[in-house]
PDB file of C-alpha atoms in Angstrom:
ATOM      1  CA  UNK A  21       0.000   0.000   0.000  1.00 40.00           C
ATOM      2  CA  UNK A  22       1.028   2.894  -0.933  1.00 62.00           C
ATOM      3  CA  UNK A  23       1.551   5.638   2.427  1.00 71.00           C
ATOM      4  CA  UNK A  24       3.321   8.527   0.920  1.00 83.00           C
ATOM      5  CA  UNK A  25       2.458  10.245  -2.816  1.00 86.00           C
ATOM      6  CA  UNK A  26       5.301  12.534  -2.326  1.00 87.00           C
ATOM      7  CA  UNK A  27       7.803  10.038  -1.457  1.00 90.00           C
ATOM      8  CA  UNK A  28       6.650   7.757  -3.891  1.00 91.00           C
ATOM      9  CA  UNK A  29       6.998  10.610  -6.376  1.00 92.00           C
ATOM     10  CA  UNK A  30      10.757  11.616  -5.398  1.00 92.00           C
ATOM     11  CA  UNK A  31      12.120   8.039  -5.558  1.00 92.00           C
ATOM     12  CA  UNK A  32      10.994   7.748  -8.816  1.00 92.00           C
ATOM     13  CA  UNK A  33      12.594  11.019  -9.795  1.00 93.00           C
ATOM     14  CA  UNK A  34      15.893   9.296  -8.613  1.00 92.00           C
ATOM     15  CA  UNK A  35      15.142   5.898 -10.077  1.00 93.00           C
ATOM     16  CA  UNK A  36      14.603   7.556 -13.512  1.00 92.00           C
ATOM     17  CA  UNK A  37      17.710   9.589 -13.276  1.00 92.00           C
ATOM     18  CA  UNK A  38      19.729   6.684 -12.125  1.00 91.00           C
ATOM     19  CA  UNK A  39      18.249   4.305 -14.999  1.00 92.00           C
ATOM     20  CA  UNK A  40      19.239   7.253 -17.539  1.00 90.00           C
ATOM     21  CA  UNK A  41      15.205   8.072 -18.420  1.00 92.00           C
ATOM     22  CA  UNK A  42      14.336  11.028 -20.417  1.00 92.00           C
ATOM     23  CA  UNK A  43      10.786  10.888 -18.748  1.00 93.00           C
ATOM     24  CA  UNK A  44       8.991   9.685 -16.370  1.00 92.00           C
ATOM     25  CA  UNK A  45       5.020   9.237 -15.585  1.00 93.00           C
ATOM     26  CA  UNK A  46       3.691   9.270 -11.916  1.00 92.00           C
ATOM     27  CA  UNK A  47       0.145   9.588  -9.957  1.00 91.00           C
ATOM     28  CA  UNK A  48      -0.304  13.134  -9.601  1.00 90.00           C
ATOM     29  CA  UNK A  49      -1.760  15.275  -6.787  1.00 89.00           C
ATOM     30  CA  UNK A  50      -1.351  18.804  -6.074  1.00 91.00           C
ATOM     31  CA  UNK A  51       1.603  18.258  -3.480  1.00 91.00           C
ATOM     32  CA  UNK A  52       3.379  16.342  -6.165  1.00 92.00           C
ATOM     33  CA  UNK A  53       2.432  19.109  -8.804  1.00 93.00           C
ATOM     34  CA  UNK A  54       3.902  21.590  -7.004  1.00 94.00           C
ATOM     35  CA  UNK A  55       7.250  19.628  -6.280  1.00 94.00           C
ATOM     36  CA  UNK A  56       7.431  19.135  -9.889  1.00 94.00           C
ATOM     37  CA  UNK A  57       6.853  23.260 -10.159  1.00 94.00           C
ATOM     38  CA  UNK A  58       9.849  23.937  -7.889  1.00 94.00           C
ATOM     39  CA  UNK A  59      12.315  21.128  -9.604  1.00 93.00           C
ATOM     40  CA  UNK A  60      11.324  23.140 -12.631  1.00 94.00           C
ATOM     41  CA  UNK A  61      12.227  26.671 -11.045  1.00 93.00           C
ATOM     42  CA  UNK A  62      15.783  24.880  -9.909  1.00 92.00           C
ATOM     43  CA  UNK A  63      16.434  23.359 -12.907  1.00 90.00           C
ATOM     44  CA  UNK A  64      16.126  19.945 -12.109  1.00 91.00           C
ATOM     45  CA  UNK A  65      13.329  19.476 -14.228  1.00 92.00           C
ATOM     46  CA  UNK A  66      12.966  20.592 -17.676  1.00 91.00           C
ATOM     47  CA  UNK A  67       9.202  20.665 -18.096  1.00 92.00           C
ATOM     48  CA  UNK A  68       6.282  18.534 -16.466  1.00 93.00           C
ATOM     49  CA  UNK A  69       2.286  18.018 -18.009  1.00 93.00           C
ATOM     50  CA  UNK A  70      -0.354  17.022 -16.063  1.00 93.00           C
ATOM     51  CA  UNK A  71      -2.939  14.707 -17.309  1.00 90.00           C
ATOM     52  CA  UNK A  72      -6.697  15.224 -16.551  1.00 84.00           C
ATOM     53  CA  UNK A  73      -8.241  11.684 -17.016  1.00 80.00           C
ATOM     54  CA  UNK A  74      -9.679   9.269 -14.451  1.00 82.00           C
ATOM     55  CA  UNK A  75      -6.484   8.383 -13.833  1.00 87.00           C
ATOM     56  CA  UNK A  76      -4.608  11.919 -13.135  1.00 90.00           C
ATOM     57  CA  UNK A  77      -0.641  11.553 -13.624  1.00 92.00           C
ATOM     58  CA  UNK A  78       2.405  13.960 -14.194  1.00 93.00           C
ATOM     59  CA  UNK A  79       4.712  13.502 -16.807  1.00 93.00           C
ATOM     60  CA  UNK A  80       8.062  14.974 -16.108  1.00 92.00           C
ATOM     61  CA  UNK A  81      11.168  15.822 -18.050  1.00 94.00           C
ATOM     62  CA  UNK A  82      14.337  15.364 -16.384  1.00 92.00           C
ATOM     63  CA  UNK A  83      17.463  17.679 -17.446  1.00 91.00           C
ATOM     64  CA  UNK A  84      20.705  15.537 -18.650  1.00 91.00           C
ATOM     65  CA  UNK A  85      24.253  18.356 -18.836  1.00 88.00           C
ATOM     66  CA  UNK A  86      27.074  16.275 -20.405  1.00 88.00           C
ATOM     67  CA  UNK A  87      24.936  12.419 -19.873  1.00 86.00           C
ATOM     68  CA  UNK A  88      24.870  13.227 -16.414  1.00 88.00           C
ATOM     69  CA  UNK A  89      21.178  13.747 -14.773  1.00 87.00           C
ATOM     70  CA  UNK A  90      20.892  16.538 -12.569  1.00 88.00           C
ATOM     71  CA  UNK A  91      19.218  14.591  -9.888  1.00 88.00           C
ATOM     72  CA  UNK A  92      21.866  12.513  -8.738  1.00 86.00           C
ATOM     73  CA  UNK A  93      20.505  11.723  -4.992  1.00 88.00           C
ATOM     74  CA  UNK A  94      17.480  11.931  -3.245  1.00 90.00           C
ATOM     75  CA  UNK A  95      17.457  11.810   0.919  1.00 91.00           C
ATOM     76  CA  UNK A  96      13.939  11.770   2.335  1.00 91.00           C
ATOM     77  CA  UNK A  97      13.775  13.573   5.885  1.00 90.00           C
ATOM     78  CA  UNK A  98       9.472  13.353   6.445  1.00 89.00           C
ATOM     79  CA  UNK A  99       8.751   9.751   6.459  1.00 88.00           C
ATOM     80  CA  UNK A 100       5.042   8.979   7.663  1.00 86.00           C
ATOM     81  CA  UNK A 101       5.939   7.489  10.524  1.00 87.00           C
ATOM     82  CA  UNK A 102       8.406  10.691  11.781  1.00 90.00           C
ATOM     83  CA  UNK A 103       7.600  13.958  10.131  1.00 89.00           C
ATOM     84  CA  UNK A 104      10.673  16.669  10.557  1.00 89.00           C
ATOM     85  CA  UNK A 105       9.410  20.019  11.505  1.00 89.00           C
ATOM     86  CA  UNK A 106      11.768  22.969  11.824  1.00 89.00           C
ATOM     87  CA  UNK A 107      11.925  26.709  12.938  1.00 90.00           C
ATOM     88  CA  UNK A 108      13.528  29.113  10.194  1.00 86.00           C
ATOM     89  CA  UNK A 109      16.387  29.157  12.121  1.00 83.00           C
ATOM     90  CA  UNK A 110      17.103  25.696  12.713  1.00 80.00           C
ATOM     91  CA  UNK A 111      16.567  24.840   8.650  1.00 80.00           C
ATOM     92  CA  UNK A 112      19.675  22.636   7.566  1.00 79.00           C
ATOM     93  CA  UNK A 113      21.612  23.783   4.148  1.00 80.00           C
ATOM     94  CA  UNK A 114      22.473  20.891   1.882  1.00 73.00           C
ATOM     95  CA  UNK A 115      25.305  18.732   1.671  1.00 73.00           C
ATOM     96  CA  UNK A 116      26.473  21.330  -1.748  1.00 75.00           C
ATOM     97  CA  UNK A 117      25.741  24.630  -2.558  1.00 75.00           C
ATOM     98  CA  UNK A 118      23.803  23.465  -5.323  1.00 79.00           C
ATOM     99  CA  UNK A 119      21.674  21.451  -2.919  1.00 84.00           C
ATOM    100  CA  UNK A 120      17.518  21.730  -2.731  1.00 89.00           C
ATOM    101  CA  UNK A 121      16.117  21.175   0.215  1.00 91.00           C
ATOM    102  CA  UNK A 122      12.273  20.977   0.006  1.00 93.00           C
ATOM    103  CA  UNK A 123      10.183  22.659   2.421  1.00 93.00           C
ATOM    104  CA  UNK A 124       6.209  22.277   3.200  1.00 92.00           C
ATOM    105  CA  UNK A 125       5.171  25.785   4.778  1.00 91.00           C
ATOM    106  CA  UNK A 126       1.810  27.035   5.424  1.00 91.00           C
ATOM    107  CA  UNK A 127       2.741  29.605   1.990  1.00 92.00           C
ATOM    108  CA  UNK A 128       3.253  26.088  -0.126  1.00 91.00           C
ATOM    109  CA  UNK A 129       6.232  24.244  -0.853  1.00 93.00           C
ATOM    110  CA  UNK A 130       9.001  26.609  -1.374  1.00 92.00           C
ATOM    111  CA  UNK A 131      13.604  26.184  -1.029  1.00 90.00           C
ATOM    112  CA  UNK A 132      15.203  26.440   1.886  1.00 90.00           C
ATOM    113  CA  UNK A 133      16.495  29.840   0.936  1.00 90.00           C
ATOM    114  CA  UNK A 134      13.067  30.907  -0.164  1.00 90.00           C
ATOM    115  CA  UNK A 135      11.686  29.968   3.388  1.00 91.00           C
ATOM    116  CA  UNK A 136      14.775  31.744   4.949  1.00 90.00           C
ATOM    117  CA  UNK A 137      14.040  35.154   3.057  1.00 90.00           C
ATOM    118  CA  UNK A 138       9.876  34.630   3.973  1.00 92.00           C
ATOM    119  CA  UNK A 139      10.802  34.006   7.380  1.00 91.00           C
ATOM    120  CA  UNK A 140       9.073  30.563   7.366  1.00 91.00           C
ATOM    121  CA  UNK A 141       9.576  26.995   8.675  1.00 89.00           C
ATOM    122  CA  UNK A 142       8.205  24.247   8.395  1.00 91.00           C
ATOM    123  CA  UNK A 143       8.568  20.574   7.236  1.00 91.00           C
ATOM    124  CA  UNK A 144      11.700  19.780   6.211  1.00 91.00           C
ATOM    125  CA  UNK A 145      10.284  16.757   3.119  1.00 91.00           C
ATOM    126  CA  UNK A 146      13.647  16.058   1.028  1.00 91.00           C
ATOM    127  CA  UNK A 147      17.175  17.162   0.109  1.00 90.00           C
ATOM    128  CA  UNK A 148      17.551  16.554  -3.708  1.00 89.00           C
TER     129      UNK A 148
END
């Protein structure tokens, strides 16, 4: 059974990078929609479609430079058995400067940074 859309969604995005896909399909919601909309904003991802069907699913893009995906590692902090929440101040910075780490706020899903500059925390879903 499936517990966690958003994980479920991430690992994939690693799976696909790792296995040297172009594209990838997954079950869509609007917590995986707007992932997809901030790998986009970061580069990650080079463009994503939603599907409206019975079925809904996201079809992402990923973004190769020199054969090499851009998603190289994935490390899940929320699990749904221990959800991570953090103060602004107490937000970690990724192992590289060119790090994401994915936030949930009550504004949406933002960066790290993005949540620095609004003042916000919140919880702390995955470093990619």
């Amino acid at each position: 059974m499936l517990q966690s859309t958003s994980i479920d969604f991430l690992i994939r995005i690693k799976n696909a990078a790792r296995a040297g896909k172009k594209e990838l399909t997954a079950p869509a919601s609007n917590f995986c929609i707007s992932i997809a909309d901030l790998l986009k904003r970061y580069g990650y991802v080079d463009s994503y479609s939603v599907t409206d069907s019975a079925k809904r699913e996201i079809t992402l893009k990923l973004v190769y430079s020199d054969n090499q995906p851009k998603v190289t590692e994935v490390k899940i902090f929320s699990k749904p058995g221990r959800r991570v929440y953090e103060k602004v101040s107490a937000l970690p910075w990724g192992k590289t400067p060119k790090s994401l780490i994915i936030v949930s706020t009550s504004s949406g899903v933002m960066s790290q940074k993005e949540a620095k500059t609004k003042s916000l925390g919140g919880e702390i879903i995955a470093e990619v």
